[in-house]
Amino acid sequence: MTATLARPRQSWSGLWNISFGFFGIQIGFALQNANMSRIFQSLGTNLDDLPALWVAAPLTGLLVQPIIGHLSDRTWLGRLGRRRPYFLAGAVLAALALVLMPLAPGLLFAATMLWVLDASLNVSMEPFRAFVGDMLDKDQHAAGYAVQTAFIGAGAVAGSIFPWALEHLGVSNVAARGALPDTVRFAFWFGAVVSLASVIWTVLTTREYSPEEMARFDAGAGIEHAQPDLSGHDYGASLGWAAAGVAVAATCWAAGLEKELYLLGALLLAYGGAGALAIRRARHGHAAGMLGHIIGDFAGMPPLMKRLSVAQFFSWSALFIMWINTTPVVTRSFFGAPDPTSPAYQQGANWVDALFATYNGIAAVSALMLLPALSRRIGRVRTHIVGLLCGAAGFASFLVIRDPRWLLASEVGIGIAWSSILAMPYAILASSLPQRKLGIYMGLFNVFVVLPQLLVATVMGTIMKWFFPDQPIWTMAFAAVTLVGAAAAMLRVRPKLNSVRVPPVPN
C-alpha cells in the first residue's frame, strides 16, 4: 500500500505565491463589474436592457467552470503542471479582451468582448480554487482561502479605483456621446498588463505536486477517478428539468414577458436533455465521458455541499444585483443624472468605482483580520452568518441614506459579507471533499455562483419594469432580502469540521 504523507506546510511566501495570480484575475472582474453598465449605457443602452446584456457573464461561467474543473483534475503537462496551464491560457485571453473592450464601436462588439472576458477569467479562476486544496494540507485550508480572499479584495480595489485615480491624476473623464472617457480606456489597458503579470508570477513561482505525490498525499487513492454509475437512474428527474424549461418558455410567450426568460427555459431544457443522454449512454454500457462525469457528480453531490449551495445561490443573487444596478442607482438617485452623457453622470459613475474599491478593501482586511479571529471563537458557519447579515444591512442602508458620501459606510457591511462569501464556504468545502475530485466539485459548486446571476439577469429586468419603473434604488432592497435568505440557509449547514480551530495566517 502506498504510504500516506502530509503536504509540506506553506510559509507566508508560499501562500503569497499560490494565490497572487488571483490578484490579477480579480482586477479583470473588478473592471468588468464596475464599468460594464457604464460602457453599455455610454453606447446607447437604456436601463431596462442592462440585465440582458449582462447575461453573457453568468452563462459563460455556468458552461465553463464544470468543464474546466473536470479537465484540470485530469491534466498533467509536465513542468507546467495540472492547474497552471489553465491559469495561463485564461490570463492571456482575458488580457486581450481587456485591451479590446474600450475600443468597442457598438453594443454588439462590447457584449461579445464581455463574453470573451468572462469566459477567460473563469478559465483562470476555477482551477485557482482547487489549487489551494492541491497545495495545502487541511489544517491550512482556512489560512489559504483567507490569503486568496485578501488578494481578491486587493485586486478588486485596484481594478475599481483605476478610473477614479486616473481622473485625479488629470486624465480626461469627459466623453462624447457613444464614446468612453480616457479614464476608462486607460484603466482597462493598464489592467490587462497587471492581470497577466500577476498570473505569470504564480505560474513561475509555484511547483505543483506530481500525480504520484498527490496519490501519496491522498492515502494511495491514486489519480484515477471513479466513474459515476448512471445506469440505475431513471429518466424522471431529466424529464422534470426539461418540462420546467418548456413551462418557463411557454409562460414567457403567453404572458409577453421579457425575452431573456427564454434563455432560462432553454438552459433548463438543455440540462434535462443532457441528463437523459448521459443515462442512456450508461445503460448502453458506454464510458461516462466528460458529460457523464459532470452529470453524475452533480447528481451525487455530498449533502454538505448541497446545503452550502443554497446559501451560495442567495448570496450571489445579491452580489449580481449590486454589480448590475449600483451605477444606475448612484447616478440617478444620488447624483440626479440618468443621462450618461452628462458630467454629473460621469462623476457619479466614478464614485461607484470608489465605492467598489471600498468594499473590496474592507474585504481584504476582513479576510486576514476579522474572519480568522471570529471563526476561532464561534466557528465558520456562524462567522458566515454574521458576515451575510452585515451585507444585508449595508444594502438596506441605500434606501435611507441621502448623502452619497455616507454610502462608504454601507460598503463596510458589504465588504465584510464579500470577504465571508469568498472564504468561508470554500474553507468548509475544501476540508470535506475528496481531494482527487476537488476541481470538478469546485466547478460544480460555482454553478450556484453563476445560476443566480443568470436568474437575476433574466428576471430582475421584468420585476423592475413591472413594479419599479425608473426606480433602480429598490434593487438594493432585493439584495438585502436575498442575503437574509442566505444567512437563514446557513443554519442548516453543520460540517463536522466546523468546530476545528482555524489556524492564523503564518508570519
Short mmCIF file of C-alpha atoms in Angstrom, two decimals:
data_model
loop_
_atom_site.label_atom_id
_atom_site.label_comp_id
_atom_site.label_asym_id
_atom_site.label_seq_id
_atom_site.Cartn_x
_atom_site.Cartn_y
_atom_site.Cartn_z
CA MET A 1 0.00 0.00 0.00
CA THR A 2 1.23 3.50 -0.77
CA ALA A 3 2.26 5.38 2.34
CA THR A 4 0.26 8.46 3.21
CA LEU A 5 2.19 11.71 3.52
CA ALA A 6 1.20 15.15 4.70
CA ARG A 7 1.68 18.06 2.35
CA PRO A 8 4.52 20.33 3.44
CA ARG A 9 3.34 23.38 5.40
CA GLN A 10 3.50 26.56 3.39
CA SER A 11 5.13 29.70 4.74
CA TRP A 12 3.75 33.19 4.22
CA SER A 13 5.72 33.46 0.95
CA GLY A 14 4.33 30.13 -0.21
CA LEU A 15 0.75 31.21 0.45
CA TRP A 16 1.51 34.51 -1.32
CA ASN A 17 2.82 32.77 -4.45
CA ILE A 18 -0.03 30.26 -4.58
CA SER A 19 -2.71 32.96 -4.63
CA PHE A 20 -1.01 36.03 -6.12
CA GLY A 21 -2.43 35.26 -9.57
CA PHE A 22 -5.90 35.81 -8.15
CA PHE A 23 -4.92 39.47 -7.67
CA GLY A 24 -4.76 39.85 -11.45
CA ILE A 25 -7.87 37.80 -12.15
CA GLN A 26 -9.86 39.98 -9.77
CA ILE A 27 -8.58 43.16 -11.42
CA GLY A 28 -10.27 41.89 -14.59
CA PHE A 29 -13.50 41.08 -12.74
CA ALA A 30 -13.46 44.44 -10.95
CA LEU A 31 -13.02 46.42 -14.16
CA GLN A 32 -15.88 44.41 -15.65
CA ASN A 33 -18.20 44.70 -12.65
CA ALA A 34 -17.68 48.40 -12.03
CA ASN A 35 -17.66 49.60 -15.64
CA MET A 36 -19.71 47.37 -17.94
CA SER A 37 -23.04 49.03 -17.13
CA ARG A 38 -21.28 52.36 -17.71
CA ILE A 39 -19.91 51.14 -21.06
CA PHE A 40 -23.25 49.75 -22.18
CA GLN A 41 -25.11 52.92 -21.19
CA SER A 42 -22.47 55.10 -22.89
CA LEU A 43 -23.00 53.08 -26.09
CA GLY A 44 -26.75 53.76 -26.00
CA THR A 45 -28.31 51.03 -23.84
CA ASN A 46 -31.31 52.01 -21.74
CA LEU A 47 -31.77 50.92 -18.13
CA ASP A 48 -34.27 48.14 -18.90
CA ASP A 49 -31.87 46.39 -21.30
CA LEU A 50 -28.86 46.21 -18.95
CA PRO A 51 -29.69 42.78 -17.45
CA ALA A 52 -29.97 41.22 -20.92
CA LEU A 53 -26.51 42.45 -21.90
CA TRP A 54 -25.04 41.20 -18.62
CA VAL A 55 -26.36 37.69 -19.25
CA ALA A 56 -23.12 36.75 -21.03
CA ALA A 57 -21.20 36.70 -17.75
CA PRO A 58 -23.18 34.07 -15.80
CA LEU A 59 -23.84 31.98 -18.90
CA THR A 60 -20.13 31.60 -19.65
CA GLY A 61 -19.42 30.72 -16.02
CA LEU A 62 -22.19 28.14 -16.00
CA LEU A 63 -20.75 26.39 -19.05
CA VAL A 64 -17.04 26.88 -18.47
CA GLN A 65 -16.45 26.16 -14.79
CA PRO A 66 -17.62 22.50 -14.56
CA ILE A 67 -15.80 21.69 -17.80
CA ILE A 68 -12.55 23.30 -16.68
CA GLY A 69 -12.86 21.69 -13.26
CA HIS A 70 -13.30 18.25 -14.85
CA LEU A 71 -10.39 18.76 -17.24
CA SER A 72 -7.99 20.25 -14.71
CA ASP A 73 -8.46 17.24 -12.41
CA ARG A 74 -7.08 15.10 -15.24
CA THR A 75 -4.40 17.36 -16.71
CA TRP A 76 -0.66 16.94 -16.31
CA LEU A 77 1.58 18.86 -18.70
CA GLY A 78 4.99 18.02 -17.28
CA ARG A 79 6.74 21.03 -15.76
CA LEU A 80 3.71 23.27 -16.41
CA GLY A 81 1.63 21.04 -14.13
CA ARG A 82 -2.04 20.42 -13.54
CA ARG A 83 -3.83 23.72 -12.86
CA ARG A 84 -1.28 26.25 -14.14
CA PRO A 85 -1.94 25.66 -17.86
CA TYR A 86 -5.48 26.92 -17.30
CA PHE A 87 -4.29 29.93 -15.27
CA LEU A 88 -2.01 30.98 -18.10
CA ALA A 89 -4.35 30.37 -21.04
CA GLY A 90 -7.20 32.21 -19.37
CA ALA A 91 -4.98 35.14 -18.40
CA VAL A 92 -3.70 35.66 -21.95
CA LEU A 93 -7.22 35.67 -23.41
CA ALA A 94 -8.53 37.94 -20.64
CA ALA A 95 -5.74 40.46 -21.24
CA LEU A 96 -6.62 40.54 -24.94
CA ALA A 97 -10.30 41.17 -24.13
CA LEU A 98 -9.38 43.97 -21.71
CA VAL A 99 -7.33 45.66 -24.42
CA LEU A 100 -10.14 45.45 -26.99
CA MET A 101 -13.12 46.26 -24.73
CA PRO A 102 -12.65 50.06 -24.59
CA LEU A 103 -12.33 50.15 -28.39
CA ALA A 104 -15.85 48.78 -28.83
CA PRO A 105 -17.53 50.59 -31.75
CA GLY A 106 -21.00 49.42 -30.69
CA LEU A 107 -23.09 47.31 -28.36
CA LEU A 108 -22.62 44.01 -30.20
CA PHE A 109 -18.83 44.23 -30.03
CA ALA A 110 -18.94 45.26 -26.34
CA ALA A 111 -21.29 42.37 -25.45
CA THR A 112 -19.04 39.93 -27.36
CA MET A 113 -15.95 41.17 -25.52
CA LEU A 114 -17.80 40.79 -22.20
CA TRP A 115 -18.48 37.17 -23.15
CA VAL A 116 -14.81 36.57 -24.06
CA LEU A 117 -13.55 38.35 -20.95
CA ASP A 118 -15.81 36.48 -18.55
CA ALA A 119 -15.10 33.10 -20.14
CA SER A 120 -11.35 33.74 -19.97
CA LEU A 121 -11.47 34.88 -16.34
CA ASN A 122 -13.48 31.77 -15.45
CA VAL A 123 -10.91 29.53 -17.17
CA SER A 124 -8.28 31.01 -14.85
CA MET A 125 -10.39 31.35 -11.71
CA GLU A 126 -11.90 27.88 -11.32
CA PRO A 127 -8.56 25.99 -11.09
CA PHE A 128 -7.27 28.58 -8.60
CA ARG A 129 -9.98 27.46 -6.14
CA ALA A 130 -8.82 23.85 -6.42
CA PHE A 131 -5.15 24.91 -6.42
CA VAL A 132 -5.36 25.88 -2.74
CA GLY A 133 -6.70 22.42 -1.90
CA ASP A 134 -4.00 20.77 -4.01
CA MET A 135 -1.12 22.65 -2.41
CA LEU A 136 -2.18 22.83 1.26
CA ASP A 137 -2.95 20.31 3.94
CA LYS A 138 -6.38 20.55 5.56
CA ASP A 139 -5.16 22.46 8.60
CA GLN A 140 -4.01 25.29 6.28
CA HIS A 141 -7.14 25.48 4.11
CA ALA A 142 -8.71 28.32 6.09
CA ALA A 143 -5.46 30.30 6.00
CA GLY A 144 -5.05 29.60 2.28
CA TYR A 145 -8.52 30.81 1.36
CA ALA A 146 -8.11 33.84 3.65
CA VAL A 147 -4.98 34.87 1.75
CA GLN A 148 -6.73 34.22 -1.56
CA THR A 149 -9.64 36.38 -0.44
CA ALA A 150 -7.23 39.14 0.58
CA PHE A 151 -5.77 39.13 -2.94
CA ILE A 152 -9.27 39.15 -4.40
CA GLY A 153 -10.04 42.21 -2.33
CA ALA A 154 -6.76 43.93 -3.21
CA GLY A 155 -7.18 43.19 -6.91
CA ALA A 156 -10.73 44.42 -6.86
CA VAL A 157 -9.63 47.65 -5.15
CA ALA A 158 -7.02 48.22 -7.83
CA GLY A 159 -9.45 47.45 -10.66
CA SER A 160 -12.28 49.50 -9.21
CA ILE A 161 -10.20 52.57 -8.36
CA PHE A 162 -8.33 52.89 -11.68
CA PRO A 163 -10.75 55.31 -13.42
CA TRP A 164 -11.23 57.43 -10.29
CA ALA A 165 -7.46 57.61 -9.67
CA LEU A 166 -6.72 58.47 -13.30
CA GLU A 167 -9.21 61.34 -13.16
CA HIS A 168 -7.43 62.75 -10.11
CA LEU A 169 -4.13 62.46 -11.97
CA GLY A 170 -5.51 64.70 -14.68
CA VAL A 171 -6.74 62.18 -17.25
CA SER A 172 -9.91 63.31 -19.03
CA ASN A 173 -13.15 61.90 -17.65
CA VAL A 174 -15.33 63.56 -20.29
CA ALA A 175 -16.83 61.52 -23.13
CA ALA A 176 -18.73 62.41 -26.27
CA ARG A 177 -22.00 60.60 -26.99
CA GLY A 178 -21.30 56.98 -27.90
CA ALA A 179 -17.70 57.08 -26.64
CA LEU A 180 -15.84 56.26 -23.43
CA PRO A 181 -13.72 58.67 -21.40
CA ASP A 182 -9.95 58.25 -21.35
CA THR A 183 -10.12 57.22 -17.68
CA VAL A 184 -12.00 54.03 -18.58
CA ARG A 185 -9.92 53.20 -21.66
CA PHE A 186 -6.56 53.60 -19.90
CA ALA A 187 -7.81 51.69 -16.84
CA PHE A 188 -8.70 48.66 -18.98
CA TRP A 189 -5.34 48.70 -20.75
CA PHE A 190 -3.34 49.04 -17.55
CA GLY A 191 -5.46 46.29 -16.01
CA ALA A 192 -4.61 43.96 -18.90
CA VAL A 193 -0.89 44.30 -18.19
CA VAL A 194 -1.15 43.90 -14.42
CA SER A 195 -3.55 40.96 -14.56
CA LEU A 196 -1.38 38.97 -16.95
CA ALA A 197 1.80 39.72 -15.00
CA SER A 198 0.34 38.55 -11.68
CA VAL A 199 -0.82 35.22 -13.10
CA ILE A 200 2.59 34.68 -14.68
CA TRP A 201 4.09 35.27 -11.21
CA THR A 202 2.14 32.34 -9.75
CA VAL A 203 2.96 30.13 -12.75
CA LEU A 204 6.70 30.80 -12.38
CA THR A 205 6.98 30.69 -8.58
CA THR A 206 4.97 27.55 -7.75
CA ARG A 207 5.67 23.90 -8.39
CA GLU A 208 2.63 21.66 -8.45
CA TYR A 209 2.81 18.23 -6.89
CA SER A 210 3.09 15.41 -9.40
CA PRO A 211 0.33 12.80 -9.79
CA GLU A 212 2.48 10.35 -7.82
CA GLU A 213 2.92 12.81 -4.96
CA MET A 214 -0.78 13.60 -4.95
CA ALA A 215 -1.53 9.87 -4.73
CA ARG A 216 0.68 9.55 -1.64
CA PHE A 217 -0.87 12.64 -0.06
CA ASP A 218 -4.36 11.20 -0.59
CA ALA A 219 -3.79 7.86 1.14
CA GLY A 220 -2.98 5.91 -2.00
CA ALA A 221 -6.18 6.91 -3.74
CA GLY A 222 -4.26 7.38 -6.96
CA ILE A 223 -5.17 9.71 -9.79
CA GLU A 224 -7.96 7.57 -11.19
CA HIS A 225 -11.45 8.95 -10.84
CA ALA A 226 -14.39 6.72 -10.04
CA GLN A 227 -16.81 6.63 -12.94
CA PRO A 228 -20.32 7.70 -11.89
CA ASP A 229 -22.82 4.91 -12.41
CA LEU A 230 -25.90 6.41 -14.03
CA SER A 231 -27.22 3.14 -15.41
CA GLY A 232 -29.55 2.67 -12.43
CA HIS A 233 -31.07 6.14 -12.73
CA ASP A 234 -34.48 6.64 -14.30
CA TYR A 235 -35.42 9.49 -16.61
CA GLY A 236 -37.84 11.16 -14.17
CA ALA A 237 -35.51 13.93 -12.99
CA SER A 238 -34.34 14.66 -16.54
CA LEU A 239 -37.92 14.89 -17.76
CA GLY A 240 -38.72 17.18 -14.84
CA TRP A 241 -35.93 19.61 -15.76
CA ALA A 242 -36.98 19.57 -19.41
CA ALA A 243 -40.63 20.12 -18.51
CA ALA A 244 -39.66 23.07 -16.31
CA GLY A 245 -37.80 24.58 -19.23
CA VAL A 246 -40.78 24.20 -21.54
CA ALA A 247 -43.08 25.69 -18.87
CA VAL A 248 -40.84 28.75 -18.44
CA ALA A 249 -40.71 29.35 -22.20
CA ALA A 250 -44.47 28.87 -22.58
CA THR A 251 -45.22 31.25 -19.71
CA CYS A 252 -42.86 33.81 -21.22
CA TRP A 253 -44.62 33.58 -24.58
CA ALA A 254 -48.16 33.59 -23.15
CA ALA A 255 -47.62 36.50 -20.75
CA GLY A 256 -45.38 38.52 -23.05
CA LEU A 257 -42.53 38.55 -20.54
CA GLU A 258 -39.00 39.78 -21.22
CA LYS A 259 -37.26 37.76 -23.93
CA GLU A 260 -34.29 36.94 -21.65
CA LEU A 261 -36.54 34.42 -19.88
CA TYR A 262 -36.44 32.23 -22.97
CA LEU A 263 -32.77 31.67 -22.22
CA LEU A 264 -33.59 30.40 -18.74
CA GLY A 265 -36.13 27.97 -20.23
CA ALA A 266 -33.62 26.81 -22.84
CA LEU A 267 -30.99 26.08 -20.18
CA LEU A 268 -33.41 24.01 -18.09
CA LEU A 269 -34.44 22.08 -21.19
CA ALA A 270 -30.80 21.55 -22.20
CA TYR A 271 -29.86 20.23 -18.76
CA GLY A 272 -32.75 17.78 -18.82
CA GLY A 273 -31.68 16.60 -22.27
CA ALA A 274 -28.03 16.25 -21.21
CA GLY A 275 -29.05 14.19 -18.18
CA ALA A 276 -31.20 11.88 -20.29
CA LEU A 277 -28.37 11.43 -22.79
CA ALA A 278 -25.89 10.57 -20.04
CA ILE A 279 -28.28 7.99 -18.54
CA ARG A 280 -28.94 6.46 -21.95
CA ARG A 281 -25.20 6.12 -22.64
CA ALA A 282 -24.66 4.48 -19.24
CA ARG A 283 -27.49 1.97 -19.84
CA HIS A 284 -25.89 1.00 -23.15
CA GLY A 285 -22.56 0.31 -21.48
CA HIS A 286 -20.66 3.37 -22.74
CA ALA A 287 -17.94 5.00 -20.67
CA ALA A 288 -19.18 8.01 -18.73
CA GLY A 289 -17.03 10.54 -20.56
CA MET A 290 -16.96 14.18 -19.53
CA LEU A 291 -20.75 14.57 -19.79
CA GLY A 292 -21.42 11.52 -17.64
CA HIS A 293 -18.90 12.57 -15.03
CA ILE A 294 -20.30 16.08 -14.74
CA ILE A 295 -23.95 14.94 -14.64
CA GLY A 296 -23.15 12.11 -12.24
CA ASP A 297 -21.09 14.25 -9.88
CA PHE A 298 -23.74 16.97 -9.91
CA ALA A 299 -26.47 14.46 -9.03
CA GLY A 300 -24.27 12.88 -6.35
CA MET A 301 -23.08 15.99 -4.55
CA PRO A 302 -22.36 15.40 -0.83
CA PRO A 303 -25.18 16.62 1.48
CA LEU A 304 -22.95 19.32 3.00
CA MET A 305 -22.26 20.72 -0.46
CA LYS A 306 -25.98 20.78 -1.32
CA ARG A 307 -26.80 22.79 1.80
CA LEU A 308 -23.96 25.22 1.19
CA SER A 309 -25.15 25.59 -2.40
CA VAL A 310 -28.47 27.05 -1.25
CA ALA A 311 -26.64 29.75 0.72
CA GLN A 312 -24.36 30.42 -2.27
CA PHE A 313 -27.38 30.82 -4.54
CA PHE A 314 -28.89 33.56 -2.39
CA SER A 315 -25.53 35.23 -1.68
CA TRP A 316 -24.56 35.62 -5.32
CA SER A 317 -28.04 36.77 -6.29
CA ALA A 318 -27.45 39.80 -4.08
CA LEU A 319 -23.97 40.41 -5.45
CA PHE A 320 -25.09 40.32 -9.07
CA ILE A 321 -27.96 42.71 -8.30
CA MET A 322 -25.35 45.07 -6.88
CA TRP A 323 -22.94 44.81 -9.84
CA ILE A 324 -25.64 45.47 -12.42
CA ASN A 325 -27.50 48.22 -10.61
CA THR A 326 -25.10 50.23 -8.44
CA THR A 327 -24.12 52.57 -11.28
CA PRO A 328 -27.71 53.48 -12.27
CA VAL A 329 -28.73 53.63 -8.58
CA VAL A 330 -25.96 56.04 -7.59
CA THR A 331 -26.03 58.21 -10.70
CA ARG A 332 -29.82 58.52 -10.71
CA SER A 333 -30.75 58.56 -7.01
CA PHE A 334 -27.73 60.32 -5.51
CA PHE A 335 -26.38 62.48 -8.35
CA GLY A 336 -29.66 63.16 -10.17
CA ALA A 337 -28.07 62.23 -13.51
CA PRO A 338 -29.76 59.47 -15.55
CA ASP A 339 -28.18 60.79 -18.80
CA PRO A 340 -24.82 59.00 -19.45
CA THR A 341 -23.53 62.00 -21.45
CA SER A 342 -23.87 64.45 -18.56
CA PRO A 343 -20.84 65.42 -16.42
CA ALA A 344 -22.82 64.56 -13.27
CA TYR A 345 -23.36 61.01 -14.54
CA GLN A 346 -19.62 60.54 -15.10
CA GLN A 347 -18.96 61.94 -11.64
CA GLY A 348 -21.45 59.52 -10.13
CA ALA A 349 -20.04 56.59 -12.09
CA ASN A 350 -16.55 57.37 -10.80
CA TRP A 351 -17.97 57.49 -7.26
CA VAL A 352 -19.25 53.95 -7.86
CA ASP A 353 -15.65 52.95 -8.64
CA ALA A 354 -14.64 54.41 -5.28
CA LEU A 355 -17.48 52.58 -3.51
CA PHE A 356 -16.49 49.29 -5.11
CA ALA A 357 -12.88 49.88 -4.13
CA THR A 358 -14.04 50.49 -0.56
CA TYR A 359 -15.98 47.25 -0.15
CA ASN A 360 -13.14 45.28 -1.71
CA GLY A 361 -10.58 46.96 0.54
CA ILE A 362 -12.71 46.14 3.57
CA ALA A 363 -12.92 42.55 2.31
CA ALA A 364 -9.13 42.26 2.09
CA VAL A 365 -8.69 43.47 5.67
CA SER A 366 -11.61 41.39 6.94
CA ALA A 367 -10.26 38.21 5.36
CA LEU A 368 -6.95 38.47 7.19
CA MET A 369 -8.01 40.01 10.50
CA LEU A 370 -11.72 39.61 11.23
CA LEU A 371 -12.74 36.25 9.75
CA PRO A 372 -9.95 34.06 11.24
CA ALA A 373 -10.43 35.53 14.72
CA LEU A 374 -14.21 35.25 14.55
CA SER A 375 -14.01 31.68 13.18
CA ARG A 376 -11.83 30.57 16.06
CA ARG A 377 -14.36 31.97 18.50
CA ILE A 378 -17.75 31.00 17.03
CA GLY A 379 -16.97 28.62 14.13
CA ARG A 380 -17.01 29.03 10.35
CA VAL A 381 -20.76 28.66 9.86
CA ARG A 382 -21.72 31.28 12.44
CA THR A 383 -18.98 33.56 11.11
CA HIS A 384 -20.52 33.33 7.65
CA ILE A 385 -23.99 34.10 9.01
CA VAL A 386 -22.67 37.24 10.73
CA GLY A 387 -20.95 38.33 7.52
CA LEU A 388 -24.08 37.85 5.42
CA LEU A 389 -26.20 39.87 7.84
CA CYS A 390 -23.63 42.69 7.74
CA GLY A 391 -24.04 42.75 3.98
CA ALA A 392 -27.84 42.81 4.23
CA ALA A 393 -27.61 45.86 6.50
CA GLY A 394 -25.27 47.55 4.03
CA PHE A 395 -27.66 47.07 1.11
CA ALA A 396 -30.69 48.16 3.15
CA SER A 397 -28.94 51.39 4.12
CA PHE A 398 -29.00 52.56 0.47
CA LEU A 399 -32.72 53.22 0.94
CA VAL A 400 -32.26 55.63 3.87
CA ILE A 401 -29.00 57.42 3.05
CA ARG A 402 -29.27 60.72 1.17
CA ASP A 403 -25.65 61.95 1.03
CA PRO A 404 -23.58 59.79 -1.37
CA ARG A 405 -20.53 60.16 0.87
CA TRP A 406 -22.30 58.13 3.57
CA LEU A 407 -22.54 55.22 1.14
CA LEU A 408 -18.96 54.47 2.18
CA ALA A 409 -20.45 53.24 5.47
CA SER A 410 -22.80 50.95 3.53
CA GLU A 411 -19.79 49.44 1.78
CA VAL A 412 -18.24 48.39 5.09
CA GLY A 413 -21.05 45.89 5.70
CA ILE A 414 -20.99 44.77 2.08
CA GLY A 415 -17.22 44.29 2.25
CA ILE A 416 -17.46 42.06 5.32
CA ALA A 417 -20.10 39.95 3.55
CA TRP A 418 -17.97 39.77 0.40
CA SER A 419 -14.93 38.50 2.30
CA SER A 420 -17.01 35.85 4.03
CA ILE A 421 -18.69 34.72 0.80
CA LEU A 422 -15.27 34.29 -0.82
CA ALA A 423 -13.60 32.47 2.07
CA MET A 424 -15.90 30.60 4.44
CA PRO A 425 -17.84 28.30 2.05
CA TYR A 426 -14.64 27.23 0.27
CA ALA A 427 -12.76 26.62 3.52
CA ILE A 428 -15.66 24.44 4.73
CA LEU A 429 -15.82 22.55 1.43
CA ALA A 430 -12.11 22.02 0.78
CA SER A 431 -11.74 20.18 4.08
CA SER A 432 -14.77 17.97 3.39
CA LEU A 433 -14.38 16.90 -0.27
CA PRO A 434 -12.24 14.15 -1.83
CA GLN A 435 -9.04 15.88 -2.95
CA ARG A 436 -8.73 13.90 -6.18
CA LYS A 437 -12.03 15.39 -7.38
CA LEU A 438 -11.58 18.87 -5.95
CA GLY A 439 -11.55 20.54 -9.36
CA ILE A 440 -14.87 19.17 -10.58
CA TYR A 441 -16.58 19.70 -7.21
CA MET A 442 -15.35 23.30 -7.01
CA GLY A 443 -16.57 23.80 -10.58
CA LEU A 444 -19.98 22.37 -9.74
CA PHE A 445 -20.17 24.42 -6.55
CA ASN A 446 -19.56 27.51 -8.64
CA VAL A 447 -22.65 26.60 -10.68
CA PHE A 448 -24.50 28.02 -7.69
CA VAL A 449 -22.49 31.19 -8.13
CA VAL A 450 -23.49 31.66 -11.75
CA LEU A 451 -27.06 30.29 -11.71
CA PRO A 452 -28.36 33.12 -9.50
CA GLN A 453 -26.54 35.63 -11.70
CA LEU A 454 -28.30 34.19 -14.72
CA LEU A 455 -31.63 34.30 -12.90
CA VAL A 456 -31.09 37.93 -11.90
CA ALA A 457 -30.08 38.86 -15.44
CA THR A 458 -33.23 37.27 -16.89
CA VAL A 459 -35.82 38.07 -14.19
CA MET A 460 -34.78 41.27 -12.44
CA GLY A 461 -35.43 43.42 -15.51
CA THR A 462 -39.02 42.15 -15.70
CA ILE A 463 -39.64 42.71 -11.98
CA MET A 464 -38.28 46.25 -12.08
CA LYS A 465 -40.19 47.12 -15.24
CA TRP A 466 -43.48 45.91 -13.73
CA PHE A 467 -43.23 47.25 -10.21
CA PHE A 468 -40.48 49.91 -10.04
CA PRO A 469 -40.00 51.53 -13.45
CA ASP A 470 -37.18 54.09 -13.43
CA GLN A 471 -36.57 53.43 -9.71
CA PRO A 472 -33.45 51.19 -9.58
CA ILE A 473 -32.91 52.07 -5.90
CA TRP A 474 -35.34 49.27 -4.99
CA THR A 475 -32.93 46.66 -6.34
CA MET A 476 -30.91 47.23 -3.17
CA ALA A 477 -33.90 46.12 -1.09
CA PHE A 478 -34.00 42.89 -3.12
CA ALA A 479 -30.27 42.41 -2.44
CA ALA A 480 -30.76 42.87 1.31
CA VAL A 481 -33.58 40.31 1.44
CA THR A 482 -31.62 37.69 -0.50
CA LEU A 483 -28.66 37.98 1.87
CA VAL A 484 -31.00 37.41 4.81
CA GLY A 485 -32.20 34.31 2.95
CA ALA A 486 -28.58 33.15 2.56
CA ALA A 487 -27.99 33.58 6.30
CA ALA A 488 -31.12 31.52 7.03
CA ALA A 489 -29.90 28.76 4.67
CA MET A 490 -26.59 28.56 6.58
CA LEU A 491 -28.49 27.45 9.69
CA ARG A 492 -28.83 24.02 8.02
CA VAL A 493 -25.07 23.65 7.40
CA ARG A 494 -23.40 21.56 10.09
CA PRO A 495 -19.95 20.39 8.95
CA LYS A 496 -18.02 18.03 11.18
CA LEU A 497 -15.02 20.32 10.95
CA ASN A 498 -16.94 23.45 11.90
CA SER A 499 -15.61 23.34 15.42
CA VAL A 500 -11.99 22.88 14.36
CA ARG A 501 -9.77 25.81 15.24
CA VAL A 502 -8.98 27.98 12.24
CA PRO A 503 -5.18 28.46 12.13
CA PRO A 504 -3.91 32.02 11.77
CA VAL A 505 -2.09 33.10 8.62
CA PRO A 506 1.62 32.29 9.13
CA ASN A 507 4.02 35.10 9.83
#
